[in-house]
Amino acid sequence: MPLLEDPDRGSQARADREQEPERSEPGTRIPPAGAGYKWGARLVGPGCGWFIGALGILYAAVGVPGIVYLAVAPLTEYVLGIDGASPRMSLFIALLVLTVAYLVNIASVQPAARINNVAVPTEILGTVVLALLLFFLRAAGTEESDHGIGHLTEHRLPPGHSYG
């Protein structure tokens, strides 16, 4: 008998250890890659898989184009130095970016995987560098500005857009 095992709970402790793999098994069945709807259906049930798939389709149909139109297009206009771009220009840039992304994915999985293998570490590195920069700027006692937490709730138009 091991020294740390309670003699009164010997058989119960063994039974608990034997059940531990059953409790942790679902986590080991999920692979590092794959569609969420497939694994939701396998682990929970077909209804869960359908719901996850429907949310994924909604995100791809509404979320991604919205992010591209409201974030990527104005940032691209700014980087390219396009001042006072019209909403049509923003729409053109957004459609161009989406088309290129879709064509890369349609062409083959390998180009998309190569791009992803470069993009993910770059994004992580950029996030860490930005966080450190903001931390050290704050620690250095930079000047206070009127950009407090309320600045996040102000309604402003993205660059290149107007009410007119």
PDB file of C-alpha atoms in Angstrom:
ATOM      1  CA  MET A   1       0.000   0.000   0.000  1.00  0.00           C
ATOM      2  CA  PRO A   2       1.409   3.452  -0.874  1.00  0.00           C
ATOM      3  CA  LEU A   3       2.318   5.676   2.048  1.00  0.00           C
ATOM      4  CA  LEU A   4      -0.042   8.515   1.107  1.00  0.00           C
ATOM      5  CA  GLU A   5      -3.154   6.411   0.550  1.00  0.00           C
ATOM      6  CA  ASP A   6      -5.734   6.425   3.335  1.00  0.00           C
ATOM      7  CA  PRO A   7      -6.313   2.791   4.436  1.00  0.00           C
ATOM      8  CA  ASP A   8     -10.015   3.494   5.031  1.00  0.00           C
ATOM      9  CA  ARG A   9     -10.456   4.850   1.512  1.00  0.00           C
ATOM     10  CA  GLY A  10      -8.213   2.422  -0.354  1.00  0.00           C
ATOM     11  CA  SER A  11     -10.818   0.918  -2.653  1.00  0.00           C
ATOM     12  CA  GLN A  12     -12.698   4.226  -3.042  1.00  0.00           C
ATOM     13  CA  ALA A  13      -9.485   6.068  -3.992  1.00  0.00           C
ATOM     14  CA  ARG A  14      -8.753   3.454  -6.664  1.00  0.00           C
ATOM     15  CA  ALA A  15     -12.297   3.739  -8.009  1.00  0.00           C
ATOM     16  CA  ASP A  16     -11.957   7.550  -8.149  1.00  0.00           C
ATOM     17  CA  ARG A  17      -8.672   7.264 -10.068  1.00  0.00           C
ATOM     18  CA  GLU A  18     -10.219   4.810 -12.494  1.00  0.00           C
ATOM     19  CA  GLN A  19     -13.047   7.255 -13.282  1.00  0.00           C
ATOM     20  CA  GLU A  20     -10.756  10.261 -13.837  1.00  0.00           C
ATOM     21  CA  PRO A  21      -9.942   9.323 -17.450  1.00  0.00           C
ATOM     22  CA  GLU A  22     -13.684   9.165 -18.194  1.00  0.00           C
ATOM     23  CA  ARG A  23     -14.175  12.712 -16.907  1.00  0.00           C
ATOM     24  CA  SER A  24     -11.261  14.109 -18.883  1.00  0.00           C
ATOM     25  CA  GLU A  25     -11.854  12.056 -22.026  1.00  0.00           C
ATOM     26  CA  PRO A  26     -13.992  14.614 -23.942  1.00  0.00           C
ATOM     27  CA  GLY A  27     -11.126  17.109 -23.827  1.00  0.00           C
ATOM     28  CA  THR A  28      -8.765  14.601 -25.381  1.00  0.00           C
ATOM     29  CA  ARG A  29     -11.143  13.821 -28.235  1.00  0.00           C
ATOM     30  CA  ILE A  30     -11.082  17.365 -29.623  1.00  0.00           C
ATOM     31  CA  PRO A  31      -8.291  17.738 -32.180  1.00  0.00           C
ATOM     32  CA  PRO A  32      -6.206  20.920 -32.434  1.00  0.00           C
ATOM     33  CA  ALA A  33      -7.887  21.729 -35.768  1.00  0.00           C
ATOM     34  CA  GLY A  34     -11.262  21.115 -37.321  1.00  0.00           C
ATOM     35  CA  ALA A  35     -14.682  22.619 -37.610  1.00  0.00           C
ATOM     36  CA  GLY A  36     -16.452  23.391 -34.354  1.00  0.00           C
ATOM     37  CA  TYR A  37     -19.820  22.181 -35.600  1.00  0.00           C
ATOM     38  CA  LYS A  38     -18.433  18.707 -36.265  1.00  0.00           C
ATOM     39  CA  TRP A  39     -17.005  18.353 -32.790  1.00  0.00           C
ATOM     40  CA  GLY A  40     -20.022  19.971 -31.156  1.00  0.00           C
ATOM     41  CA  ALA A  41     -22.209  17.361 -32.843  1.00  0.00           C
ATOM     42  CA  ARG A  42     -19.913  14.508 -31.813  1.00  0.00           C
ATOM     43  CA  LEU A  43     -19.420  15.560 -28.208  1.00  0.00           C
ATOM     44  CA  VAL A  44     -22.819  17.066 -27.354  1.00  0.00           C
ATOM     45  CA  GLY A  45     -25.286  16.130 -30.060  1.00  0.00           C
ATOM     46  CA  PRO A  46     -26.513  17.022 -33.540  1.00  0.00           C
ATOM     47  CA  GLY A  47     -28.555  19.996 -32.274  1.00  0.00           C
ATOM     48  CA  CYS A  48     -25.467  21.588 -30.771  1.00  0.00           C
ATOM     49  CA  GLY A  49     -23.518  20.941 -33.957  1.00  0.00           C
ATOM     50  CA  TRP A  50     -26.253  22.561 -36.047  1.00  0.00           C
ATOM     51  CA  PHE A  51     -26.333  25.617 -33.753  1.00  0.00           C
ATOM     52  CA  ILE A  52     -22.545  26.052 -33.877  1.00  0.00           C
ATOM     53  CA  GLY A  53     -22.607  25.683 -37.663  1.00  0.00           C
ATOM     54  CA  ALA A  54     -25.413  28.249 -38.016  1.00  0.00           C
ATOM     55  CA  LEU A  55     -23.475  30.730 -35.874  1.00  0.00           C
ATOM     56  CA  GLY A  56     -20.381  30.123 -38.003  1.00  0.00           C
ATOM     57  CA  ILE A  57     -22.317  30.820 -41.198  1.00  0.00           C
ATOM     58  CA  LEU A  58     -23.789  34.007 -39.709  1.00  0.00           C
ATOM     59  CA  TYR A  59     -20.330  35.161 -38.641  1.00  0.00           C
ATOM     60  CA  ALA A  60     -18.914  34.465 -42.094  1.00  0.00           C
ATOM     61  CA  ALA A  61     -21.847  36.175 -43.819  1.00  0.00           C
ATOM     62  CA  VAL A  62     -22.182  39.242 -41.586  1.00  0.00           C
ATOM     63  CA  GLY A  63     -19.290  39.516 -39.140  1.00  0.00           C
ATOM     64  CA  VAL A  64     -16.308  39.148 -41.449  1.00  0.00           C
ATOM     65  CA  PRO A  65     -17.566  41.533 -44.170  1.00  0.00           C
ATOM     66  CA  GLY A  66     -18.594  44.032 -41.491  1.00  0.00           C
ATOM     67  CA  ILE A  67     -15.163  43.958 -39.894  1.00  0.00           C
ATOM     68  CA  VAL A  68     -13.481  44.285 -43.280  1.00  0.00           C
ATOM     69  CA  TYR A  69     -15.700  47.226 -44.295  1.00  0.00           C
ATOM     70  CA  LEU A  70     -15.520  49.102 -40.984  1.00  0.00           C
ATOM     71  CA  ALA A  71     -11.915  48.376 -40.000  1.00  0.00           C
ATOM     72  CA  VAL A  72      -9.761  47.019 -42.802  1.00  0.00           C
ATOM     73  CA  ALA A  73     -10.958  49.369 -45.566  1.00  0.00           C
ATOM     74  CA  PRO A  74     -10.493  52.624 -43.575  1.00  0.00           C
ATOM     75  CA  LEU A  75      -7.098  51.462 -42.305  1.00  0.00           C
ATOM     76  CA  THR A  76      -6.062  50.561 -45.856  1.00  0.00           C
ATOM     77  CA  GLU A  77      -7.183  54.007 -47.051  1.00  0.00           C
ATOM     78  CA  TYR A  78      -5.135  55.617 -44.282  1.00  0.00           C
ATOM     79  CA  VAL A  79      -2.029  53.556 -45.037  1.00  0.00           C
ATOM     80  CA  LEU A  80      -2.315  54.273 -48.773  1.00  0.00           C
ATOM     81  CA  GLY A  81      -2.813  57.983 -48.082  1.00  0.00           C
ATOM     82  CA  ILE A  82      -6.284  58.190 -49.615  1.00  0.00           C
ATOM     83  CA  ASP A  83      -7.804  61.308 -48.036  1.00  0.00           C
ATOM     84  CA  GLY A  84     -11.558  61.805 -48.015  1.00  0.00           C
ATOM     85  CA  ALA A  85     -12.344  58.467 -49.586  1.00  0.00           C
ATOM     86  CA  SER A  86     -15.961  57.923 -50.515  1.00  0.00           C
ATOM     87  CA  PRO A  87     -18.073  55.075 -49.190  1.00  0.00           C
ATOM     88  CA  ARG A  88     -17.788  53.531 -52.660  1.00  0.00           C
ATOM     89  CA  MET A  89     -13.999  53.462 -52.341  1.00  0.00           C
ATOM     90  CA  SER A  90     -14.307  51.811 -48.923  1.00  0.00           C
ATOM     91  CA  LEU A  91     -16.727  49.271 -50.344  1.00  0.00           C
ATOM     92  CA  PHE A  92     -14.389  48.574 -53.282  1.00  0.00           C
ATOM     93  CA  ILE A  93     -11.420  48.018 -50.951  1.00  0.00           C
ATOM     94  CA  ALA A  94     -13.506  45.760 -48.679  1.00  0.00           C
ATOM     95  CA  LEU A  95     -14.729  43.674 -51.616  1.00  0.00           C
ATOM     96  CA  LEU A  96     -11.194  43.438 -52.991  1.00  0.00           C
ATOM     97  CA  VAL A  97      -9.812  42.236 -49.642  1.00  0.00           C
ATOM     98  CA  LEU A  98     -12.627  39.685 -49.230  1.00  0.00           C
ATOM     99  CA  THR A  99     -12.198  38.433 -52.802  1.00  0.00           C
ATOM    100  CA  VAL A 100      -8.453  37.936 -52.377  1.00  0.00           C
ATOM    101  CA  ALA A 101      -8.999  36.117 -49.073  1.00  0.00           C
ATOM    102  CA  TYR A 102     -11.658  33.848 -50.565  1.00  0.00           C
ATOM    103  CA  LEU A 103      -9.554  33.116 -53.655  1.00  0.00           C
ATOM    104  CA  VAL A 104      -6.580  32.124 -51.496  1.00  0.00           C
ATOM    105  CA  ASN A 105      -8.811  29.695 -49.599  1.00  0.00           C
ATOM    106  CA  ILE A 106     -10.430  28.340 -52.760  1.00  0.00           C
ATOM    107  CA  ALA A 107      -7.066  27.822 -54.486  1.00  0.00           C
ATOM    108  CA  SER A 108      -5.719  25.420 -51.897  1.00  0.00           C
ATOM    109  CA  VAL A 109      -5.286  24.852 -48.211  1.00  0.00           C
ATOM    110  CA  GLN A 110      -1.481  25.136 -48.422  1.00  0.00           C
ATOM    111  CA  PRO A 111      -1.290  28.866 -49.323  1.00  0.00           C
ATOM    112  CA  ALA A 112      -3.836  29.678 -46.621  1.00  0.00           C
ATOM    113  CA  ALA A 113      -1.839  27.597 -44.108  1.00  0.00           C
ATOM    114  CA  ARG A 114       1.407  29.366 -45.071  1.00  0.00           C
ATOM    115  CA  ILE A 115      -0.203  32.775 -44.682  1.00  0.00           C
ATOM    116  CA  ASN A 116      -1.687  31.700 -41.360  1.00  0.00           C
ATOM    117  CA  ASN A 117       1.684  30.371 -40.150  1.00  0.00           C
ATOM    118  CA  VAL A 118       3.162  33.831 -40.695  1.00  0.00           C
ATOM    119  CA  ALA A 119       0.136  35.889 -39.616  1.00  0.00           C
ATOM    120  CA  VAL A 120      -0.497  34.266 -36.235  1.00  0.00           C
ATOM    121  CA  PRO A 121       3.022  34.705 -34.787  1.00  0.00           C
ATOM    122  CA  THR A 122       3.140  38.222 -36.225  1.00  0.00           C
ATOM    123  CA  GLU A 123      -0.160  39.081 -34.549  1.00  0.00           C
ATOM    124  CA  ILE A 124       0.993  37.639 -31.233  1.00  0.00           C
ATOM    125  CA  LEU A 125       4.291  39.519 -31.417  1.00  0.00           C
ATOM    126  CA  GLY A 126       2.520  42.752 -32.368  1.00  0.00           C
ATOM    127  CA  THR A 127       0.083  42.391 -29.488  1.00  0.00           C
ATOM    128  CA  VAL A 128       2.873  41.792 -26.975  1.00  0.00           C
ATOM    129  CA  VAL A 129       4.914  44.740 -28.303  1.00  0.00           C
ATOM    130  CA  LEU A 130       1.873  47.039 -28.206  1.00  0.00           C
ATOM    131  CA  ALA A 131       0.998  45.949 -24.659  1.00  0.00           C
ATOM    132  CA  LEU A 132       4.564  46.559 -23.494  1.00  0.00           C
ATOM    133  CA  LEU A 133       4.673  49.925 -25.249  1.00  0.00           C
ATOM    134  CA  LEU A 134       1.425  51.027 -23.614  1.00  0.00           C
ATOM    135  CA  PHE A 135       2.596  49.754 -20.237  1.00  0.00           C
ATOM    136  CA  PHE A 136       5.898  51.602 -20.384  1.00  0.00           C
ATOM    137  CA  LEU A 137       4.302  54.792 -21.699  1.00  0.00           C
ATOM    138  CA  ARG A 138       1.857  54.715 -18.795  1.00  0.00           C
ATOM    139  CA  ALA A 139       4.631  53.895 -16.313  1.00  0.00           C
ATOM    140  CA  ALA A 140       6.738  56.761 -17.673  1.00  0.00           C
ATOM    141  CA  GLY A 141       3.972  59.180 -16.698  1.00  0.00           C
ATOM    142  CA  THR A 142       2.926  60.458 -20.088  1.00  0.00           C
ATOM    143  CA  GLU A 143       0.633  63.474 -20.256  1.00  0.00           C
ATOM    144  CA  GLU A 144      -3.006  63.027 -19.407  1.00  0.00           C
ATOM    145  CA  SER A 145      -5.414  63.624 -22.254  1.00  0.00           C
ATOM    146  CA  ASP A 146      -9.149  63.902 -22.659  1.00  0.00           C
ATOM    147  CA  HIS A 147      -9.250  60.347 -23.999  1.00  0.00           C
ATOM    148  CA  GLY A 148     -10.662  58.591 -20.964  1.00  0.00           C
ATOM    149  CA  ILE A 149     -12.962  55.598 -20.886  1.00  0.00           C
ATOM    150  CA  GLY A 150     -15.801  57.783 -22.192  1.00  0.00           C
ATOM    151  CA  HIS A 151     -13.906  58.143 -25.474  1.00  0.00           C
ATOM    152  CA  LEU A 152     -14.866  54.549 -26.286  1.00  0.00           C
ATOM    153  CA  THR A 153     -18.577  55.351 -26.283  1.00  0.00           C
ATOM    154  CA  GLU A 154     -18.465  58.485 -28.428  1.00  0.00           C
ATOM    155  CA  HIS A 155     -20.137  58.051 -31.794  1.00  0.00           C
ATOM    156  CA  ARG A 156     -17.755  58.926 -34.566  1.00  0.00           C
ATOM    157  CA  LEU A 157     -17.661  57.917 -38.185  1.00  0.00           C
ATOM    158  CA  PRO A 158     -14.756  55.823 -39.489  1.00  0.00           C
ATOM    159  CA  PRO A 159     -12.180  57.683 -41.608  1.00  0.00           C
ATOM    160  CA  GLY A 160     -13.447  58.534 -45.066  1.00  0.00           C
ATOM    161  CA  HIS A 161     -17.140  58.504 -44.152  1.00  0.00           C
ATOM    162  CA  SER A 162     -19.563  61.374 -43.663  1.00  0.00           C
ATOM    163  CA  TYR A 163     -23.229  61.919 -42.986  1.00  0.00           C
ATOM    164  CA  GLY A 164     -23.662  63.724 -46.327  1.00  0.00           C
TER     165      GLY A 164
END
